[in-house]
Amino acid sequence: MKMIETMLRSHPHADLQRSEAYADVLNALALCGQICTSCADACLGETEHLANLRRCIRLNLDCADVCQTTARLIVRQTETPNELIHSQLHACVLACQLCADECETHASMHDHCRVCAETCRHCQERCNFLLGEISASGVEEERADLRPTDSPPLSR
Amino acid sequence: MKMIETMLRSHPHADLQRSEAYADVLNALALCGQICTSCADACLGETEHLANLRRCIRLNLDCADVCQTTARLIVRQTETPNELIHSQLHACVLACQLCADECETHASMHDHCRVCAETCRHCQERCNFLLGEISASGVEEERADLRPTDSPPLSR
Amino acid sequence: MKMIETMLRSHPHADLQRSEAYADVLNALALCGQICTSCADACLGETEHLANLRRCIRLNLDCADVCQTTARLIVRQTETPNELIHSQLHACVLACQLCADECETHASMHDHCRVCAETCRHCQERCNFLLGEISASGVEEERADLRPTDSPPLSR
Amino acid sequence: MKMIETMLRSHPHADLQRSEAYADVLNALALCGQICTSCADACLGETEHLANLRRCIRLNLDCADVCQTTARLIVRQTETPNELIHSQLHACVLACQLCADECETHASMHDHCRVCAETCRHCQERCNFLLGEISASGVEEERADLRPTDSPPLSR
């Protein structure tokens, strides 16, 4: 069992049925945060292609920030605000998707972009899976209360 | 003019018409990040009411993390991914709203919760305003491309 | 009185005599974190001089991270670990100094570097002042306990 | 080979002889950041012993912040400021040591504190090892230039 899963399971109000899914996401997020920080820096170090890597660096930096904050929210299991987790996960899926899409266009030329694209894609999938789990378990009702009154429900 | 606005306007591709609105949001986010970190810590230092402040501490910590990441994305003006900014701002509005709601319930007893509630509410409003600005300027079209194919459009 | 000072003073174990000094440092750190994130991004957007701004971007990113973490430690007033605050402040003084030094070399060409250099220098001075205050009030004794046994005391 | 090591080695100016040592530290820091965030939250969820866990929560939060910032600085290999890395690593060793010391006092009662103490101790050792490596390779000379003129040299 992974260290972070052991940790989640030792929480006084642990959600034991979800510990493995949460641990998978947390490992993916921790790795993605570091790999994106590394890809931004490796791109910055490129001598010939730096100007073509602007968008890549930008999205790397955003993705690193979003992954680390998303991980912090998911790690916490005390008084969990499901609707906020849902919304932050949604932003994280987008951040990973945009970064993976951009890195893939440089993957044949830069190994760091190839590794980063794979890591972001894996993280996107893990986050998307958890998003589905949380939605299925009834965050939709909560969301109804928080949604501005003039906006229609997301699913019919 | 605020320092951060001067800075935003010195960017080689500055969006001069939005600099003031962005600067307002960035100041609100910077303050809210610190005030929430402070409120979590002040709650932790309370001797008699600590157990009643669990949810407050949890939401303070989440809100601080979300505000700081949201600010980093908004500060950046190179190759801006509007859809991601939109999604992260949405998470931030929720984080501020939840934290303000909870802090308000302790405001008569703890001054730190009263100040924190006011700060979160102001930040929520600033973020919500910017969210409207960005939506109005056409992030909706971009969003259509990024949305998973099996999900219906948000408005018809 | 600044909002963050009001907040620090509402802490159940507030250090009232230091609230103003702490608030000054916290405002400087919050601004410096955002300005450095902005300068890294503005440098990234420069068309002709990007390759000359590598070191500037690197130091901007480091300084932003260090300032935000330092601020979080200083905001907290419950069970303060003085020796850690001292050590983190020391790293922060260095981060600001290195970033200011580098930005100054580009100040005549890029306004964002000029503003960033000034902001970092101000933050360096505020942190250095607080470092002196903390040292004077006896962190040296604590440090003696934590220091590896083979290293001599810093001052006698 | 670990993913982060593959990544570090793909950097255009990779320090191939140190990649493994850096990857070890980065894995330890990523884990320690998440475990400390988790321990703070698990302590917050404890029903009977919450008041005794104040110092633990405080040090958990500090350690998580310091580990994540330290990791970001170490990940970056472009224009590395050795003196800053050295100083930030020093703060990180202290943060891990203080947190491990405190968590150990609760380890027999709370499993999350036991796991956190082990994780922090491992991270402290990895950071301390890297600190030795960097010192040995001559950061001391650099440091001499940066040190305030009124402060005596660290070693005689």
Coordinates of C-alpha atoms in Angstrom, one line a residue:
Chain A
M1 CA 0.0 0.0 0.0
K2 CA 1.3 3.5 -0.8
M3 CA 2.4 5.7 2.0
I4 CA -0.2 8.3 1.3
E5 CA -3.0 5.7 1.3
T6 CA -1.8 4.4 4.7
M7 CA -1.9 8.0 5.9
L8 CA -5.4 8.7 4.5
R9 CA -6.7 5.5 6.2
S10 CA -5.3 6.6 9.6
H11 CA -7.5 9.7 9.6
P12 CA -10.1 9.7 12.4
H13 CA -12.9 10.1 9.9
A14 CA -11.3 8.2 7.0
D15 CA -13.5 7.3 3.9
L16 CA -12.0 3.8 3.7
Q17 CA -13.8 2.8 0.5
R18 CA -12.3 5.8 -1.4
S19 CA -8.8 5.7 0.1
E20 CA -7.2 3.9 -2.8
A21 CA -8.8 6.2 -5.5
Y22 CA -7.8 9.3 -3.5
A23 CA -4.2 8.0 -3.1
D24 CA -4.0 7.3 -6.8
V25 CA -5.0 10.9 -7.6
L26 CA -2.7 12.3 -5.0
N27 CA 0.3 10.5 -6.3
A28 CA -0.6 11.6 -9.9
L29 CA -1.0 15.2 -8.7
A30 CA 2.3 15.3 -6.7
L31 CA 4.2 13.9 -9.7
C32 CA 2.5 16.2 -12.2
G33 CA 3.2 19.3 -10.1
Q34 CA 6.9 18.5 -10.1
I35 CA 7.1 17.3 -13.7
C36 CA 5.4 20.5 -14.9
T37 CA 7.7 22.7 -12.8
S38 CA 10.6 20.8 -14.4
C39 CA 9.3 21.1 -17.9
A40 CA 8.9 24.8 -17.6
D41 CA 12.5 25.0 -16.4
A42 CA 13.8 22.7 -19.1
C43 CA 12.0 24.7 -21.8
L44 CA 13.6 27.9 -20.4
G45 CA 17.0 26.2 -20.8
E46 CA 16.5 25.4 -24.5
T47 CA 18.9 27.4 -26.6
E48 CA 17.3 27.3 -30.1
H49 CA 13.6 26.8 -29.6
L50 CA 12.9 29.0 -26.6
A51 CA 10.5 31.4 -28.4
N52 CA 8.4 28.4 -29.6
L53 CA 8.1 27.2 -26.1
R54 CA 6.4 30.2 -24.6
R55 CA 2.9 28.7 -24.5
C56 CA 4.4 25.5 -23.1
I57 CA 6.1 27.3 -20.3
R58 CA 3.0 29.2 -19.4
L59 CA 0.8 26.2 -19.3
N60 CA 3.4 24.2 -17.3
L61 CA 3.5 26.9 -14.7
D62 CA -0.3 27.1 -14.4
C63 CA -0.6 23.3 -14.3
A64 CA 2.0 23.0 -11.5
D65 CA 0.1 25.5 -9.4
V66 CA -3.3 24.0 -10.0
C67 CA -2.1 20.5 -9.3
Q68 CA -0.5 21.4 -6.0
T69 CA -3.6 23.3 -4.7
T70 CA -6.0 20.5 -5.9
A71 CA -3.9 17.9 -4.1
R72 CA -4.0 20.0 -0.8
L73 CA -7.8 20.1 -1.0
I74 CA -8.1 16.4 -1.7
V75 CA -5.7 15.4 1.0
R76 CA -7.9 17.0 3.6
Q77 CA -10.7 14.8 4.9
T78 CA -12.1 16.9 7.8
E79 CA -15.4 18.7 7.0
T80 CA -14.9 18.2 3.2
P81 CA -16.6 20.7 1.1
N82 CA -17.6 18.4 -1.8
E83 CA -18.8 21.2 -4.2
L84 CA -15.5 23.0 -3.9
I85 CA -13.5 19.8 -4.4
H86 CA -15.6 19.1 -7.5
S87 CA -15.0 22.6 -8.9
Q88 CA -11.3 22.6 -8.2
L89 CA -11.0 19.1 -9.8
H90 CA -12.7 20.4 -12.9
A91 CA -10.1 23.2 -13.1
C92 CA -7.4 20.7 -12.7
V93 CA -8.7 18.4 -15.5
L94 CA -8.6 21.4 -17.8
A95 CA -5.1 22.5 -16.7
C96 CA -3.7 19.0 -17.3
Q97 CA -5.5 18.7 -20.6
L98 CA -4.2 22.0 -22.0
C99 CA -0.7 21.3 -20.8
A100 CA -0.7 17.7 -22.3
D101 CA -2.1 19.0 -25.6
E102 CA 0.7 21.7 -25.9
C103 CA 3.5 19.4 -24.7
E104 CA 2.5 16.7 -27.2
T105 CA 3.2 19.2 -30.1
H106 CA 6.9 19.4 -28.8
A107 CA 7.2 15.7 -27.8
S108 CA 9.2 14.6 -30.9
M109 CA 11.7 17.4 -30.4
H110 CA 12.1 17.6 -26.6
D111 CA 12.1 14.5 -24.3
H112 CA 11.0 16.7 -21.3
C113 CA 7.8 17.6 -23.2
R114 CA 7.2 14.0 -24.1
V115 CA 7.5 12.9 -20.4
C116 CA 5.4 15.9 -19.3
A117 CA 2.6 15.2 -21.8
E118 CA 2.4 11.6 -20.6
T119 CA 2.3 12.7 -16.9
C120 CA -0.3 15.4 -17.5
R121 CA -2.5 13.0 -19.5
H122 CA -2.3 10.4 -16.7
C123 CA -3.2 13.0 -14.1
Q124 CA -6.0 14.3 -16.2
E125 CA -7.5 10.8 -16.4
R126 CA -7.1 10.2 -12.6
C127 CA -8.8 13.5 -11.8
N128 CA -11.5 13.0 -14.3
F129 CA -12.3 9.6 -12.8
L130 CA -12.5 11.0 -9.3
L131 CA -14.7 13.8 -10.6
G132 CA -17.1 11.1 -11.9
E133 CA -17.1 9.4 -8.5
I134 CA -17.9 12.5 -6.6
S135 CA -20.6 13.6 -9.0
A136 CA -22.2 10.2 -8.8
S137 CA -22.3 10.4 -5.1
G138 CA -24.5 13.4 -5.0
V139 CA -22.6 16.6 -5.2
E140 CA -25.2 17.6 -7.7
E141 CA -27.8 18.3 -5.0
E142 CA -25.3 20.4 -3.0
R143 CA -24.5 22.2 -6.2
A144 CA -28.1 23.1 -6.7
D145 CA -28.1 25.2 -3.5
L146 CA -24.9 27.0 -4.4
R147 CA -25.7 27.7 -8.0
P148 CA -26.9 31.2 -8.9
T149 CA -30.7 31.0 -9.2
D150 CA -30.8 32.1 -12.9
S151 CA -28.7 29.2 -14.1
P152 CA -30.3 25.9 -15.2
P153 CA -29.2 22.5 -13.7
L154 CA -26.3 20.9 -15.4
S155 CA -28.0 17.6 -16.1
R156 CA -31.6 16.8 -16.9
Chain B
M1 CA -2.2 53.5 -9.4
K2 CA -1.5 50.4 -7.5
M3 CA 1.9 48.7 -7.8
I4 CA 0.5 45.5 -9.3
E5 CA -1.5 47.6 -11.9
T6 CA 1.7 49.4 -12.9
M7 CA 3.3 46.0 -13.3
L8 CA 0.5 44.5 -15.4
R9 CA 0.6 47.5 -17.7
S10 CA 4.4 47.1 -18.3
H11 CA 3.8 43.6 -19.8
P12 CA 4.8 43.5 -23.5
H13 CA 1.3 42.2 -24.4
A14 CA -0.7 44.0 -21.7
D15 CA -4.5 44.1 -21.8
L16 CA -4.6 47.8 -20.9
Q17 CA -8.4 48.0 -20.7
R18 CA -8.6 45.3 -18.1
S19 CA -5.5 46.2 -16.0
E20 CA -7.5 47.9 -13.3
A21 CA -10.0 45.1 -13.0
Y22 CA -7.3 42.5 -12.8
A23 CA -5.3 44.6 -10.3
D24 CA -8.4 44.8 -8.0
V25 CA -8.9 41.1 -8.1
L26 CA -5.2 40.4 -7.5
N27 CA -5.1 42.7 -4.4
A28 CA -8.2 41.0 -3.1
L29 CA -6.7 37.6 -3.7
A30 CA -3.4 38.4 -2.0
L31 CA -5.2 39.8 1.0
C32 CA -7.7 36.9 1.2
G33 CA -4.9 34.3 1.0
Q34 CA -3.1 35.9 4.0
I35 CA -6.2 36.6 6.0
C36 CA -7.5 33.0 5.6
T37 CA -4.1 31.6 6.7
S38 CA -4.2 33.9 9.7
C39 CA -7.8 33.0 10.6
A40 CA -7.0 29.3 10.5
D41 CA -4.1 29.9 12.8
A42 CA -6.1 32.2 15.2
C43 CA -8.8 29.6 15.4
L44 CA -6.2 27.0 16.2
G45 CA -5.0 29.2 19.1
E46 CA -8.5 29.6 20.6
T47 CA -8.7 27.8 24.0
E48 CA -12.3 27.2 24.6
H49 CA -14.0 27.0 21.2
L50 CA -11.4 25.0 19.2
A51 CA -13.7 22.0 18.5
N52 CA -16.4 24.3 17.1
L53 CA -13.9 25.9 14.7
R54 CA -12.9 22.7 12.8
R55 CA -15.0 23.5 9.7
C56 CA -13.7 27.1 9.8
I57 CA -10.1 26.0 9.9
R58 CA -10.7 23.5 7.1
L59 CA -12.3 26.1 4.9
N60 CA -9.7 28.8 5.7
L61 CA -6.9 26.5 4.6
D62 CA -8.7 25.6 1.4
C63 CA -9.5 29.2 0.6
A64 CA -5.9 30.3 1.2
D65 CA -4.6 27.7 -1.2
V66 CA -7.2 28.4 -3.9
C67 CA -6.8 32.2 -3.7
Q68 CA -3.0 32.0 -4.1
T69 CA -3.2 29.7 -7.1
T70 CA -6.0 31.7 -8.7
A71 CA -3.9 34.9 -8.3
R72 CA -0.9 33.2 -10.0
L73 CA -3.0 32.3 -13.0
I74 CA -4.5 35.8 -13.3
V75 CA -1.1 37.6 -12.9
R76 CA 0.2 35.8 -16.0
Q77 CA -0.7 37.5 -19.3
T78 CA 1.4 35.5 -21.8
E79 CA -0.6 33.0 -23.8
T80 CA -3.5 33.2 -21.4
P81 CA -5.7 30.1 -21.4
N82 CA -9.1 31.8 -20.9
E83 CA -11.1 28.6 -20.2
L84 CA -8.7 27.6 -17.4
I85 CA -8.8 31.1 -15.9
H86 CA -12.6 30.9 -16.0
S87 CA -12.7 27.5 -14.3
Q88 CA -10.2 28.4 -11.6
L89 CA -12.1 31.6 -10.9
H90 CA -15.2 29.6 -10.5
A91 CA -13.6 27.4 -7.9
C92 CA -12.3 30.5 -6.2
V93 CA -15.7 32.1 -5.9
L94 CA -16.9 28.9 -4.2
A95 CA -14.0 28.8 -1.9
C96 CA -14.5 32.4 -0.8
Q97 CA -18.3 31.9 -0.5
L98 CA -18.0 28.8 1.7
C99 CA -15.3 30.4 3.9
A100 CA -17.3 33.7 4.3
D101 CA -20.5 31.7 5.2
E102 CA -18.7 29.7 7.9
C103 CA -16.7 32.6 9.3
E104 CA -19.9 34.7 9.6
T105 CA -21.4 32.2 12.0
H106 CA -18.4 32.9 14.4
A107 CA -18.1 36.6 13.7
S108 CA -19.9 37.8 16.9
M109 CA -17.6 35.7 19.0
H110 CA -14.2 36.0 17.2
D111 CA -12.9 39.2 15.6
H112 CA -10.6 37.2 13.4
C113 CA -13.6 35.4 11.9
R114 CA -15.4 38.7 11.4
V115 CA -12.5 40.3 9.5
C116 CA -12.0 37.0 7.5
A117 CA -15.7 36.9 6.5
E118 CA -15.6 40.4 5.2
T119 CA -12.3 39.8 3.3
C120 CA -13.6 36.6 1.7
R121 CA -16.9 38.2 0.7
H122 CA -15.1 41.1 -0.9
C123 CA -12.8 38.7 -2.7
Q124 CA -15.8 36.6 -3.8
E125 CA -17.4 39.7 -5.3
R126 CA -14.3 40.8 -7.2
C127 CA -13.7 37.3 -8.6
N128 CA -17.4 37.0 -9.6
F129 CA -17.2 40.3 -11.4
L130 CA -14.1 39.2 -13.3
L131 CA -15.8 35.9 -14.1
G132 CA -18.7 37.8 -15.7
E133 CA -16.2 40.0 -17.7
I134 CA -14.4 36.9 -19.1
S135 CA -17.6 35.1 -19.9
A136 CA -19.0 38.1 -21.7
S137 CA -15.9 38.3 -23.9
G138 CA -16.4 34.9 -25.4
V139 CA -14.8 32.2 -23.3
E140 CA -18.0 30.3 -24.0
E141 CA -16.9 29.4 -27.6
E142 CA -13.6 28.1 -26.4
R143 CA -15.3 26.1 -23.8
A144 CA -17.4 24.4 -26.4
D145 CA -14.2 22.9 -27.9
L146 CA -12.8 21.7 -24.6
R147 CA -16.0 20.2 -23.2
P148 CA -16.2 16.4 -23.2
T149 CA -18.3 15.4 -26.2
D150 CA -20.9 13.6 -24.1
S151 CA -21.8 16.6 -22.1
P152 CA -24.5 19.1 -23.3
P153 CA -23.8 22.8 -23.7
L154 CA -24.3 24.9 -20.6
S155 CA -26.8 27.3 -22.1
R156 CA -29.1 26.9 -25.1
Chain C
M1 CA -4.3 50.4 10.3
K2 CA -3.7 47.8 7.6
M3 CA -6.2 44.9 7.4
I4 CA -3.5 42.3 8.0
E5 CA -2.4 44.2 11.1
T6 CA -6.0 44.2 12.5
M7 CA -6.1 40.5 11.8
L8 CA -2.8 39.8 13.6
R9 CA -4.0 41.8 16.6
S10 CA -7.2 39.7 16.8
H11 CA -5.2 36.5 17.4
P12 CA -5.8 35.0 20.9
H13 CA -2.1 35.1 21.6
A14 CA -1.2 38.2 19.6
D15 CA 2.3 39.7 20.0
L16 CA 0.9 43.3 20.1
Q17 CA 4.3 45.0 20.2
R18 CA 5.4 43.3 16.9
S19 CA 2.1 43.5 15.0
E20 CA 3.1 46.5 13.0
A21 CA 6.5 45.1 12.0
Y22 CA 5.0 41.8 11.0
A23 CA 2.2 43.5 9.0
D24 CA 4.8 45.5 7.1
V25 CA 6.8 42.4 6.2
L26 CA 3.6 40.5 5.2
N27 CA 2.5 43.3 2.9
A28 CA 5.9 43.4 1.3
L29 CA 6.0 39.6 0.9
A30 CA 2.5 39.5 -0.7
L31 CA 3.4 42.2 -3.1
C32 CA 6.8 40.7 -3.9
G33 CA 5.3 37.3 -4.6
Q34 CA 2.8 38.7 -7.2
I35 CA 5.3 41.1 -8.8
C36 CA 7.9 38.4 -9.2
T37 CA 5.3 36.0 -10.8
S38 CA 4.4 38.9 -13.1
C39 CA 8.0 39.8 -14.0
A40 CA 8.7 36.1 -14.9
D41 CA 5.6 36.2 -17.2
A42 CA 6.4 39.6 -18.7
C43 CA 10.0 38.4 -19.5
L44 CA 8.5 35.3 -21.1
G45 CA 6.5 37.6 -23.3
E46 CA 9.4 39.7 -24.5
T47 CA 10.1 39.1 -28.2
E48 CA 13.7 40.1 -28.8
H49 CA 15.4 39.7 -25.5
L50 CA 14.0 36.5 -24.2
A51 CA 17.3 34.5 -24.2
N52 CA 18.9 37.3 -22.1
L53 CA 16.2 37.0 -19.5
R54 CA 16.6 33.3 -18.6
R55 CA 18.3 34.0 -15.3
C56 CA 15.8 36.8 -14.5
I57 CA 12.9 34.4 -15.1
R58 CA 14.5 31.7 -13.0
L59 CA 15.2 34.0 -10.0
N60 CA 11.7 35.6 -10.3
L61 CA 10.1 32.1 -10.0
D62 CA 12.2 31.1 -7.0
C63 CA 11.6 34.5 -5.3
A64 CA 7.8 34.2 -5.7
D65 CA 7.8 30.7 -4.2
V66 CA 10.1 31.7 -1.3
C67 CA 8.2 34.9 -0.5
Q68 CA 4.8 33.1 -0.4
T69 CA 6.0 30.4 1.9
T70 CA 7.9 32.8 4.2
A71 CA 4.7 34.9 4.5
R72 CA 2.7 31.8 5.5
L73 CA 5.1 31.0 8.3
I74 CA 5.2 34.6 9.5
V75 CA 1.4 35.0 9.5
R76 CA 1.0 32.1 11.9
Q77 CA 1.3 33.1 15.6
T78 CA 0.3 29.8 17.3
E79 CA 3.3 27.9 18.8
T80 CA 5.7 29.8 16.6
P81 CA 9.0 28.0 15.9
N82 CA 11.4 31.0 16.1
E83 CA 14.4 29.1 14.7
L84 CA 12.5 28.0 11.6
I85 CA 11.1 31.5 11.0
H86 CA 14.7 32.8 11.3
S87 CA 16.0 30.3 8.8
Q88 CA 13.2 30.8 6.3
L89 CA 13.6 34.6 6.6
H90 CA 17.3 34.2 5.8
A91 CA 16.5 32.3 2.7
C92 CA 13.9 34.9 1.7
V93 CA 16.4 37.8 2.1
L94 CA 18.7 35.9 -0.3
A95 CA 16.0 35.2 -2.8
C96 CA 15.0 38.9 -2.8
Q97 CA 18.6 40.1 -3.1
L98 CA 19.4 37.8 -6.0
C99 CA 16.3 38.7 -7.8
A100 CA 16.7 42.5 -7.3
D101 CA 20.4 42.3 -8.4
E102 CA 19.4 40.5 -11.6
C103 CA 16.4 42.7 -12.4
E104 CA 18.4 45.8 -11.9
T105 CA 20.6 44.8 -14.8
H106 CA 17.5 44.9 -17.1
A107 CA 15.8 47.9 -15.5
S108 CA 16.8 50.4 -18.1
M109 CA 15.4 48.2 -20.9
H110 CA 12.3 46.7 -19.3
D111 CA 9.9 48.6 -17.0
H112 CA 8.7 45.3 -15.4
C113 CA 12.3 44.5 -14.3
R114 CA 12.6 48.0 -12.9
V115 CA 9.4 47.7 -10.8
C116 CA 10.4 44.2 -9.8
A117 CA 13.9 45.2 -8.6
E118 CA 12.4 48.0 -6.4
T119 CA 9.8 45.6 -5.0
C120 CA 12.4 42.9 -4.2
R121 CA 14.8 45.4 -2.6
H122 CA 12.0 46.8 -0.4
C123 CA 11.0 43.2 0.6
Q124 CA 14.6 42.3 1.3
E125 CA 15.0 45.3 3.6
R126 CA 11.8 44.5 5.5
C127 CA 12.8 40.8 5.9
N128 CA 16.3 41.8 7.0
F129 CA 14.9 44.1 9.6
L130 CA 12.6 41.5 11.0
L131 CA 15.5 39.0 11.0
G132 CA 17.4 41.4 13.2
E133 CA 14.5 41.8 15.6
I134 CA 14.1 38.1 16.0
S135 CA 17.8 37.5 16.5
A136 CA 18.0 40.2 19.1
S137 CA 15.1 38.6 21.1
G138 CA 16.9 35.4 21.7
V139 CA 16.5 32.9 18.9
E140 CA 20.2 32.3 19.3
E141 CA 19.7 30.3 22.5
E142 CA 17.1 28.1 20.8
R143 CA 19.4 27.7 17.8
A144 CA 22.1 26.3 20.0
D145 CA 19.9 23.4 20.9
L146 CA 19.1 22.6 17.3
R147 CA 22.5 23.1 15.8
P148 CA 24.5 20.0 15.0
T149 CA 26.9 19.4 17.9
D150 CA 30.1 19.8 15.8
S151 CA 29.3 23.3 14.7
P152 CA 30.5 26.3 16.7
P153 CA 28.0 29.0 18.0
L154 CA 27.4 31.8 15.5
S155 CA 28.2 34.6 17.9
R156 CA 29.6 34.9 21.4
Chain D
M1 CA 14.5 4.9 -12.9
K2 CA 12.1 7.2 -11.3
M3 CA 9.9 9.5 -13.5
I4 CA 11.4 12.6 -11.9
E5 CA 14.9 11.4 -12.5
T6 CA 14.1 10.7 -16.2
M7 CA 12.8 14.3 -16.3
L8 CA 15.8 15.8 -14.7
R9 CA 18.1 14.0 -17.1
S10 CA 16.2 15.3 -20.1
H11 CA 17.0 18.9 -19.1
P12 CA 19.3 20.6 -21.8
H13 CA 21.8 21.4 -19.0
A14 CA 21.3 18.4 -16.8
D15 CA 23.7 17.7 -14.0
L16 CA 23.8 13.9 -14.8
Q17 CA 26.0 13.0 -11.9
R18 CA 23.6 14.5 -9.4
S19 CA 20.3 13.4 -11.0
E20 CA 19.7 10.4 -8.7
A21 CA 20.5 12.4 -5.5
Y22 CA 18.2 15.2 -6.6
A23 CA 15.4 12.7 -7.6
D24 CA 15.6 11.1 -4.1
V25 CA 15.2 14.5 -2.4
L26 CA 12.4 15.5 -4.7
N27 CA 10.5 12.3 -4.0
A28 CA 11.0 12.7 -0.3
L29 CA 9.9 16.4 -0.4
A30 CA 6.7 15.6 -2.5
L31 CA 5.7 12.9 -0.1
C32 CA 6.5 14.9 3.0
G33 CA 4.5 17.9 1.7
Q34 CA 1.4 15.7 1.3
I35 CA 1.9 13.7 4.5
C36 CA 2.3 16.8 6.6
T37 CA -0.9 18.4 5.0
S38 CA -2.6 15.1 5.8
C39 CA -1.4 15.0 9.4
A40 CA -2.5 18.6 10.1
D41 CA -5.9 17.6 8.8
A42 CA -6.1 14.3 10.7
C43 CA -5.1 16.1 13.9
L44 CA -7.8 18.6 13.3
G45 CA -10.3 15.7 13.0
E46 CA -9.3 14.2 16.4
T47 CA -12.2 14.5 18.9
E48 CA -10.5 14.1 22.3
H49 CA -7.0 15.3 21.9
L50 CA -7.3 18.3 19.6
A51 CA -6.0 20.8 22.1
N52 CA -2.8 18.8 22.6
L53 CA -2.2 18.7 18.9
R54 CA -1.9 22.5 18.4
R55 CA 1.8 22.5 18.0
C56 CA 1.7 19.5 15.8
I57 CA -0.8 21.1 13.4
R58 CA 1.3 24.3 13.4
L59 CA 4.5 22.5 12.5
N60 CA 2.7 20.2 10.0
L61 CA 1.4 23.3 8.1
D62 CA 4.8 25.0 8.1
C63 CA 6.6 21.8 7.0
A64 CA 4.2 21.2 4.1
D65 CA 4.8 24.8 2.8
V66 CA 8.6 24.7 3.2
C67 CA 8.9 21.3 1.6
Q68 CA 6.9 22.3 -1.5
T69 CA 8.8 25.5 -2.0
T70 CA 12.2 23.7 -1.5
A71 CA 11.2 21.1 -4.1
R72 CA 10.4 23.8 -6.6
L73 CA 13.8 25.4 -6.2
I74 CA 15.6 22.0 -6.5
V75 CA 13.6 20.9 -9.5
R76 CA 14.8 23.9 -11.5
Q77 CA 18.2 23.4 -13.2
T78 CA 18.4 26.6 -15.3
E79 CA 20.8 29.2 -13.9
T80 CA 20.8 27.6 -10.4
P81 CA 21.5 30.0 -7.5
N82 CA 23.5 27.6 -5.3
E83 CA 23.5 29.9 -2.3
L84 CA 19.8 30.2 -2.3
I85 CA 19.3 26.4 -2.7
H86 CA 21.6 26.0 0.2
S87 CA 19.8 28.4 2.5
Q88 CA 16.3 27.0 1.6
L89 CA 17.5 23.5 2.1
H90 CA 18.7 24.5 5.6
A91 CA 15.3 25.9 6.4
C92 CA 13.8 22.7 5.2
V93 CA 16.0 20.5 7.3
L94 CA 14.8 22.5 10.3
A95 CA 11.2 22.3 9.3
C96 CA 11.4 18.5 9.0
Q97 CA 13.3 18.1 12.2
L98 CA 10.9 20.1 14.3
C99 CA 7.9 18.4 12.8
A100 CA 9.4 14.9 13.2
D101 CA 10.3 15.7 16.9
E102 CA 6.8 16.9 17.7
C103 CA 5.0 14.1 15.8
E104 CA 7.1 11.5 17.6
T105 CA 5.6 12.6 20.9
H106 CA 2.1 11.6 19.6
A107 CA 3.2 8.5 17.6
S108 CA 2.0 6.0 20.2
M109 CA -1.4 7.5 20.3
H110 CA -2.0 8.5 16.6
D111 CA -1.0 6.5 13.6
H112 CA -1.0 9.6 11.4
C113 CA 1.6 11.2 13.7
R114 CA 3.7 8.0 13.6
V115 CA 3.7 7.9 9.7
C116 CA 4.3 11.7 9.6
A117 CA 7.3 11.5 11.9
E118 CA 8.9 8.7 9.8
T119 CA 8.3 10.7 6.6
C120 CA 9.7 13.9 8.0
R121 CA 12.8 12.2 9.4
H122 CA 13.5 10.5 6.0
C123 CA 13.0 13.9 4.3
Q124 CA 15.3 15.6 6.8
E125 CA 18.0 13.1 6.1
R126 CA 17.7 13.4 2.3
C127 CA 17.8 17.2 2.5
N128 CA 20.7 17.1 4.9
F129 CA 22.7 14.8 2.6
L130 CA 22.1 17.1 -0.3
L131 CA 23.1 20.1 1.8
G132 CA 26.4 18.4 2.4
E133 CA 26.9 17.7 -1.3
I134 CA 26.3 21.3 -2.2
S135 CA 28.5 22.7 0.6
A136 CA 31.3 20.4 -0.4
S137 CA 31.1 21.6 -4.0
G138 CA 32.0 25.1 -3.1
V139 CA 28.9 27.1 -2.3
E140 CA 30.9 28.5 0.6
E141 CA 32.9 30.9 -1.6
E142 CA 29.7 32.2 -3.2
R143 CA 28.3 32.7 0.3
A144 CA 31.2 34.9 1.3
D145 CA 30.2 37.4 -1.4
L146 CA 26.5 37.5 -0.3
R147 CA 27.0 37.6 3.4
P148 CA 26.3 41.0 5.0
T149 CA 29.6 42.7 5.7
D150 CA 29.1 43.0 9.4
S151 CA 28.6 39.3 10.0
P152 CA 31.6 37.0 10.7
P153 CA 32.4 34.0 8.6
L154 CA 30.6 30.8 9.5
S155 CA 33.7 28.7 9.9
R156 CA 37.1 29.7 11.2

